[in-house]
Short mmCIF file of C-alpha atoms in Angstrom, two decimals:
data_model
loop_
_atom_site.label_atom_id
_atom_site.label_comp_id
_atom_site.label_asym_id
_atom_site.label_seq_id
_atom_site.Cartn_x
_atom_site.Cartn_y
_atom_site.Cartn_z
CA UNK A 1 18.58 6.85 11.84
CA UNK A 2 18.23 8.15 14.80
CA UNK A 3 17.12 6.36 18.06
CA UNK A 4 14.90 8.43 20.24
CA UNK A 5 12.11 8.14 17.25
CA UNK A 6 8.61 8.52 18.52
CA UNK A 7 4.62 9.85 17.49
CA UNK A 8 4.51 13.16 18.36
CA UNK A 9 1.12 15.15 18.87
CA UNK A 10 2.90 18.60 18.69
CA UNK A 11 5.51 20.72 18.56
CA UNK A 12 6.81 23.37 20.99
CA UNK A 13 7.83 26.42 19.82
CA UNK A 14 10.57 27.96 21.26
CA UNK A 15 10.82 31.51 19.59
CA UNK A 16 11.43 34.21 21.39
CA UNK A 17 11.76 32.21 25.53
CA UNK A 18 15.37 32.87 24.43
CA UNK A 19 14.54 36.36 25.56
CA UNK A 20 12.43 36.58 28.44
CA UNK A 21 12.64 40.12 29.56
CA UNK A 22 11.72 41.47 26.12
CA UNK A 23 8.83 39.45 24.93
CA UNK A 24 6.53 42.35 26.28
CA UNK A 25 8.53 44.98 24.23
CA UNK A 26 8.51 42.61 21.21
CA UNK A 27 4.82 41.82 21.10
CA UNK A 28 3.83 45.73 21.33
CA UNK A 29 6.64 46.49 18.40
CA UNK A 30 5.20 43.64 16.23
CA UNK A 31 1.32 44.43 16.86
CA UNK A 32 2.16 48.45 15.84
CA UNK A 33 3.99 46.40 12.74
CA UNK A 34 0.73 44.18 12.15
CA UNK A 35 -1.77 46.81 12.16
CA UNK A 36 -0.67 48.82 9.56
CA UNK A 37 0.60 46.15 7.58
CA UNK A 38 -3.20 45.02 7.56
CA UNK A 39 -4.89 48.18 7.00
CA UNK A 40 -2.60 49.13 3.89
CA UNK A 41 -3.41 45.96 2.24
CA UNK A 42 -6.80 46.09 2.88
CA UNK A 43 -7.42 50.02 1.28
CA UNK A 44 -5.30 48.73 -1.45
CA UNK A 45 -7.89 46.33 -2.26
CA UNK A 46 -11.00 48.29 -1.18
CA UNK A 47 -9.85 51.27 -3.10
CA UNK A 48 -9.04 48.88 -6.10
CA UNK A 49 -12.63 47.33 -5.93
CA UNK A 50 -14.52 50.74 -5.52
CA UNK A 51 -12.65 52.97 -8.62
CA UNK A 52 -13.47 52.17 -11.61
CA UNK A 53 -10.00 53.66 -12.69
CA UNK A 54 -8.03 51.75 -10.86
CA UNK A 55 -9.57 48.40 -13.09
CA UNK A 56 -6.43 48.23 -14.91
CA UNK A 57 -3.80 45.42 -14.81
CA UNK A 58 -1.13 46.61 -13.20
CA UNK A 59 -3.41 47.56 -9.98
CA UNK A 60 -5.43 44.34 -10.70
CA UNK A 61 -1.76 42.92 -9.96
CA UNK A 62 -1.64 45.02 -7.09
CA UNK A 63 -4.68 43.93 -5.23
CA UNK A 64 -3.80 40.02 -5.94
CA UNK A 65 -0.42 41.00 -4.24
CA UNK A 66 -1.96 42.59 -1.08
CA UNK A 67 -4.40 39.76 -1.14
CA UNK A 68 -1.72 37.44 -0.94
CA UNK A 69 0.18 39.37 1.24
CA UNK A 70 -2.42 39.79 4.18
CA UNK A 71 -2.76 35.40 4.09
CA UNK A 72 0.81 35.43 4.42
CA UNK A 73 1.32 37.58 7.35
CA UNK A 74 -2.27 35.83 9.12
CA UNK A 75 -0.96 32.84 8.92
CA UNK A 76 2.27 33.35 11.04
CA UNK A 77 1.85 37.06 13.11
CA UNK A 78 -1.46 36.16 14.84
CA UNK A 79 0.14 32.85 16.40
CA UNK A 80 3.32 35.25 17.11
CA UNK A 81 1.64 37.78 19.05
CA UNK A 82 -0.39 34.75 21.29
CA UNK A 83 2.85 33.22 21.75
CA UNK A 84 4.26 36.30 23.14
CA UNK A 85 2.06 36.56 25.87
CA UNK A 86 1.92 33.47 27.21
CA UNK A 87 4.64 30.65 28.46
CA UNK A 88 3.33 27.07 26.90
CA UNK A 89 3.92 27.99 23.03
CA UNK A 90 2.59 24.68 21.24
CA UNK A 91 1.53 23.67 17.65
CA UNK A 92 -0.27 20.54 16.70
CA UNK A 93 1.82 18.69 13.91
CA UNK A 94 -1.21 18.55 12.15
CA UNK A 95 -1.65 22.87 12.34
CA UNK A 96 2.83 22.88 11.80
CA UNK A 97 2.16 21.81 8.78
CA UNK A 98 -0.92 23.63 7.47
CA UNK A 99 1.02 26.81 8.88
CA UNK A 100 4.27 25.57 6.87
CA UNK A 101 2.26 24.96 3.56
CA UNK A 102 0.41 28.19 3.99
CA UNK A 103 3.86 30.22 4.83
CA UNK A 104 5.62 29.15 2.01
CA UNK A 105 2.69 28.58 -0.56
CA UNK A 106 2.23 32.63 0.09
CA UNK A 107 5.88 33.39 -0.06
CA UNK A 108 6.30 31.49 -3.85
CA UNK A 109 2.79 33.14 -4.48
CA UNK A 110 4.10 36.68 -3.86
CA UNK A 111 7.28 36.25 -5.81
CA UNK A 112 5.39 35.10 -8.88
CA UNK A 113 2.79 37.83 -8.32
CA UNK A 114 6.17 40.01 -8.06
CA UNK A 115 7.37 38.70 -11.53
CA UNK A 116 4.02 39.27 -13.10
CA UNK A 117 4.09 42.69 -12.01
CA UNK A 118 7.40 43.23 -14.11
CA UNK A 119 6.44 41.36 -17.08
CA UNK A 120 3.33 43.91 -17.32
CA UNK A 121 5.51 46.67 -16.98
CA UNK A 122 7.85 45.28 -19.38
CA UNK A 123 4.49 45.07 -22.06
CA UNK A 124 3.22 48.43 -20.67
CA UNK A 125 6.61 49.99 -22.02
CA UNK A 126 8.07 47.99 -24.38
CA UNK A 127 5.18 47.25 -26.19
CA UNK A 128 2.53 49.54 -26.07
CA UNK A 129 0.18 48.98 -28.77
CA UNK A 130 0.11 45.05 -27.65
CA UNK A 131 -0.42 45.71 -24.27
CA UNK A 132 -4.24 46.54 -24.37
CA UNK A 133 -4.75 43.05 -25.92
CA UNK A 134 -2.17 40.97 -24.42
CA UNK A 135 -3.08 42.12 -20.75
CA UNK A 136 -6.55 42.05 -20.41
CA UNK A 137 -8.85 41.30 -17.07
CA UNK A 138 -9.17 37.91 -17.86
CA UNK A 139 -5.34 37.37 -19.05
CA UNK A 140 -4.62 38.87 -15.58
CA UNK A 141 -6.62 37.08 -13.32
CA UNK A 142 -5.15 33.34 -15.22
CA UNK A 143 -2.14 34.56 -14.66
CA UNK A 144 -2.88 35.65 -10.97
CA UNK A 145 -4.39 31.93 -10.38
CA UNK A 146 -1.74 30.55 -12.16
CA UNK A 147 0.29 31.96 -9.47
CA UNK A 148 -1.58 30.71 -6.28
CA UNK A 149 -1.17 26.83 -8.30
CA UNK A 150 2.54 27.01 -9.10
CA UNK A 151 3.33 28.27 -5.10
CA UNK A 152 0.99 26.09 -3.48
CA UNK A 153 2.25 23.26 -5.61
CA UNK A 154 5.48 23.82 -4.63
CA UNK A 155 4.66 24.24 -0.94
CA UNK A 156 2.19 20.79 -0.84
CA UNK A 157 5.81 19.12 -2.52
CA UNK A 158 8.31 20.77 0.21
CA UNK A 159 5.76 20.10 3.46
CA UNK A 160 5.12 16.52 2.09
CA UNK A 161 8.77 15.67 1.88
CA UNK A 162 9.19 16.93 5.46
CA UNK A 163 6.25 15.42 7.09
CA UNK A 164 6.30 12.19 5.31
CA UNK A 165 7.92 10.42 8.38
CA UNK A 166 7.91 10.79 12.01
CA UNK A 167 9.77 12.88 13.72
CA UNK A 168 11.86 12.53 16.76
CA UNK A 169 12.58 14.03 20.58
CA UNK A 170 13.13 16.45 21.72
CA UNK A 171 10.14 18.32 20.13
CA UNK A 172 11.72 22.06 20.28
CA UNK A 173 10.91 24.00 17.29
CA UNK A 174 13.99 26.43 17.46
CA UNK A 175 11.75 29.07 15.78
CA UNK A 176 8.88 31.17 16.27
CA UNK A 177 6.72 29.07 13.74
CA UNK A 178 6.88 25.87 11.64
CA UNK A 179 9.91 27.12 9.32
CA UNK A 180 10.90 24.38 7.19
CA UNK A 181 14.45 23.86 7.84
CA UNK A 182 13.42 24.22 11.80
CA UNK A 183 11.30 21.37 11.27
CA UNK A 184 12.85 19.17 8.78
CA UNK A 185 15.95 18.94 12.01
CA UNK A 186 13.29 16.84 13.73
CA UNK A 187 12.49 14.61 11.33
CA UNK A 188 13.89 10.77 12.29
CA UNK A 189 14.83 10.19 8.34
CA UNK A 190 17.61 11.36 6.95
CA UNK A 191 17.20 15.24 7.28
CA UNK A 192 20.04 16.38 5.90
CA UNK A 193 19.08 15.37 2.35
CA UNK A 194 15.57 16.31 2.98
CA UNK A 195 16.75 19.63 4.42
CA UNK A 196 19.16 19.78 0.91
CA UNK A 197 16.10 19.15 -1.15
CA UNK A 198 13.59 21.27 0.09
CA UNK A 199 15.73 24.04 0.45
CA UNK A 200 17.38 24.11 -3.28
CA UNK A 201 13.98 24.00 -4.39
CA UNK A 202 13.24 27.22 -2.65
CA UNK A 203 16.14 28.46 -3.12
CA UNK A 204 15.71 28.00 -7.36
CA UNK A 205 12.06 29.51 -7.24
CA UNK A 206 13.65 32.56 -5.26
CA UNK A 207 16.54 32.89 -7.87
CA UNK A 208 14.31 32.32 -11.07
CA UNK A 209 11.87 34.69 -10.13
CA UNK A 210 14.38 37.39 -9.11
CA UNK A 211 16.46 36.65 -12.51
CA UNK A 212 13.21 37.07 -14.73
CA UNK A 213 12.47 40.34 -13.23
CA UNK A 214 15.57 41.35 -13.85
CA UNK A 215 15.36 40.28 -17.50
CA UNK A 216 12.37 42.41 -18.06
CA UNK A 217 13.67 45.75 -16.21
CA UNK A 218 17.08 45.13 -18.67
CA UNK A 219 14.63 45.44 -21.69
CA UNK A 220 12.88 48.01 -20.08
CA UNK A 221 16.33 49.91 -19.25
CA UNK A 222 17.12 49.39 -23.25
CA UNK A 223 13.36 50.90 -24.36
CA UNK A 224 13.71 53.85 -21.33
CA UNK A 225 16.81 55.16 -22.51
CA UNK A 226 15.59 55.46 -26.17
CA UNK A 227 12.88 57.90 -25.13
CA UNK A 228 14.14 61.62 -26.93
CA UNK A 229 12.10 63.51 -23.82
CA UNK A 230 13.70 63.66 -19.99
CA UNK A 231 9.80 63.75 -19.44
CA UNK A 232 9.15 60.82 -20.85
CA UNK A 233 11.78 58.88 -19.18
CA UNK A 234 10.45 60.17 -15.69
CA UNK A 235 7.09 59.10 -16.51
CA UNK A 236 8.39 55.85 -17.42
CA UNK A 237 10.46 55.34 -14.54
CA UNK A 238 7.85 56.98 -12.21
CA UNK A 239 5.47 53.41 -13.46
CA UNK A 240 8.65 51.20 -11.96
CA UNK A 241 10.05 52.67 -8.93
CA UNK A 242 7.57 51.40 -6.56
CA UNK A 243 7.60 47.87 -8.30
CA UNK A 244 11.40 47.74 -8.25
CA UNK A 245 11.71 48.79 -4.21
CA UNK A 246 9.75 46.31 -3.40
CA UNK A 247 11.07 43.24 -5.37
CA UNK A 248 15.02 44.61 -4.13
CA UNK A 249 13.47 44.27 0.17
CA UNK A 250 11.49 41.30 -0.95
CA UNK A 251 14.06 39.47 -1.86
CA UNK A 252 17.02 40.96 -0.72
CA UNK A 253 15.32 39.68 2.85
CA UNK A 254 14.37 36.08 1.85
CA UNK A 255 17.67 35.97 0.57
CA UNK A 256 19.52 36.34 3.98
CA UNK A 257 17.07 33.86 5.23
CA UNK A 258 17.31 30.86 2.72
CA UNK A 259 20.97 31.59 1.30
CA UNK A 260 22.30 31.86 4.77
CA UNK A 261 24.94 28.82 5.24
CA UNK A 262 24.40 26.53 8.11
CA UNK A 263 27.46 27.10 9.55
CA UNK A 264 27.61 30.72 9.23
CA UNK A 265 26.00 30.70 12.82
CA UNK A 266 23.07 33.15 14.57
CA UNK A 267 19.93 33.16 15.71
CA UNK A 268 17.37 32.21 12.77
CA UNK A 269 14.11 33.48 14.67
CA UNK A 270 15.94 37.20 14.42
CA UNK A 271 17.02 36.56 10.81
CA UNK A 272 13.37 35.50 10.01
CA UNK A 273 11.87 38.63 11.36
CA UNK A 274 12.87 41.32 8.29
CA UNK A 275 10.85 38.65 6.06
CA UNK A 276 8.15 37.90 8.18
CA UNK A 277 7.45 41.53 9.75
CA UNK A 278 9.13 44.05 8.00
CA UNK A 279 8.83 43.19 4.06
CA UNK A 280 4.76 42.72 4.38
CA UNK A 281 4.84 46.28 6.57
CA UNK A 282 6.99 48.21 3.90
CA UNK A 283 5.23 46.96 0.94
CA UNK A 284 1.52 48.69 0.96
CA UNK A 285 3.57 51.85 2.27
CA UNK A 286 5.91 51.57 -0.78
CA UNK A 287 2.87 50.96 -3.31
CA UNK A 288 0.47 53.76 -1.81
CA UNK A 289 2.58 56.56 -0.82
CA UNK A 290 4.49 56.92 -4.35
CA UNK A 291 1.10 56.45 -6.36
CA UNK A 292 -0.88 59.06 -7.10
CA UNK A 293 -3.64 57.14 -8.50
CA UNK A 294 -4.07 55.52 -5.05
CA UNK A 295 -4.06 58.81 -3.34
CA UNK A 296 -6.33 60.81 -5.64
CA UNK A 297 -8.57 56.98 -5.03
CA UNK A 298 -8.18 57.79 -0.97
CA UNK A 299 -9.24 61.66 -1.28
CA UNK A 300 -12.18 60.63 -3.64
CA UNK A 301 -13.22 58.04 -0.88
CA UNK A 302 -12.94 60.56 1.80
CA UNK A 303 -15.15 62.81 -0.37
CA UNK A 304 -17.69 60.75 -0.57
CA UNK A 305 -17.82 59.71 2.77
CA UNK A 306 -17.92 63.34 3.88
CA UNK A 307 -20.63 64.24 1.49
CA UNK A 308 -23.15 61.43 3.09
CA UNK A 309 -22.03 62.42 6.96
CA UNK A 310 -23.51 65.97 5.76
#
């Protein structure tokens, strides 16, 4: 146990003080990040809501994904960017853990949004005559909310293990926000089993997910390669690419971040920043700019809007 136990009211997060002189330079590079990040997600929605041809599972997939994506990144950029610009960077314990529940309820909800995204592929290709009955509207959105339960269930179990007891001083969050191994460090209870816990159940939700998608992109590999036309393969391939990029920097990055052996050393609040930033800035990029049923959705938008300017 240790001694210096105590009721704290908040936490102070230490982030990026480590570098003074470049927490100017940081907040512009992370707000040009932000803003784009936001936009794509949000066309990817609005264009899924407005075209009637974009009504289809794997874009009904899509949208859930951008949807959870945009929570994700509002629950921990905003605070970033404030912290940035000013010196007394503090969290309530209360709002540490509503931020840490939110974080990593959105992270497990992405990566089971991610899985569903193969498995429909995997029907699209491998069974095609099934597919219009197995994945229908409704199937997909029980499967979408079935995804927000399993990841915030998980998340409500990880913060509640962490926050059950007090937590001791000092109250330096070596972090930019509540991570949960940042956190569980505090904690006046025994934190390295908490900290062993909490993290191999993260760490088995990462793995499963990642293993089942590549199950389904095996069998898709298989069905692929039996296709007699080279066009037919491209057109099959052309349905995955985007899909596949995306689940290799999704969780190639939270990989680094909840693999990465205590001991190995470095500075965790840089190591965060690829998962945080850069995965949620790449992924509406990746999913709009190699569709062309999202473009041809964009131009008919534009149209439109041009037509009632006239």
């Amino acid at each position: 146990m240790k001694i210096n136990q105590t009721v704290l009211e908040e936490f102070i997060l230490v982030g990026f003080s480590v570098y003074p002189h470049a927490q100017t330079f940081l907040f512009v590079v992370f707000f040009c990040l932000y803003l784009p990040t936001l936009t794509g997600n949000l066309a990817i929605m609005g264009l899924t809501w407005v075209d009637r041809r974009l009504h289809t599972p794997m874009y009904l997939f899509l949208s859930a994904l951008s949807f959870s994506e945009t929570c994700y990144t509002l629950t921990i950029i905003p605070k970033m960017l404030a912290d940035l610009l000013v010196k007394y960077r503090s969290i309530s314990v209360i709002g540490c853990g509503l931020q840490m529940s939110s974080f990593l309820g959105l992270g497990g909800t992405n990566c089971f949004i991610l899985t569903l995204m193969g498995f429909d592929r995997f029907l699209a290709i491998c069974n095609p005559l099934r597919y219009p009955l197995l994945m229908t509207n409704m199937a997909c959105g029980k499967l979408v909310v079935s995804s927000w339960v399993a990841g915030f269930f998980i998340s409500v179990t990880e913060t509640g293990m962490i926050f059950r007891g007090s937590f001791c001083c000092p109250n330096l969050v070596k972090h930019f926000f509540c991570h949960m191994r940042a956190i569980v460090r505090l904690s006046c209870l025994d934190s390295k089993f908490t900290e062993f816990i909490v993290t191999a159940i993260s760490v088995s939700g990462l793995i499963g997910t990642f293993l089942l998608i590549i199950l389904t992109y095996v069998f898709i590999l298989s069905t692929v390669l039996r296709i007699p036309s080279a066009e037919g393969k491209q057109k099959a391939f052309s349905t995955c690419a985007s899909h596949l990029t995306v689940v290799i920097i999704h969780f190639g990055f939270a990989s680094i971040v909840y693999l990465k052996p205590e001991a190995s050393g470095g500075d965790d609040t840089l190591i965060a920043i690829p998962y945080t930033v850069i995965t949620p800035f790449l992924s509406p990029l990746i999913f709009t700019l190699r569709n062309k049923d999202m473009k041809n959705a964009f131009r008919k938008v534009l149209g439109k809007t041009n037509s009632l300017n006239k």
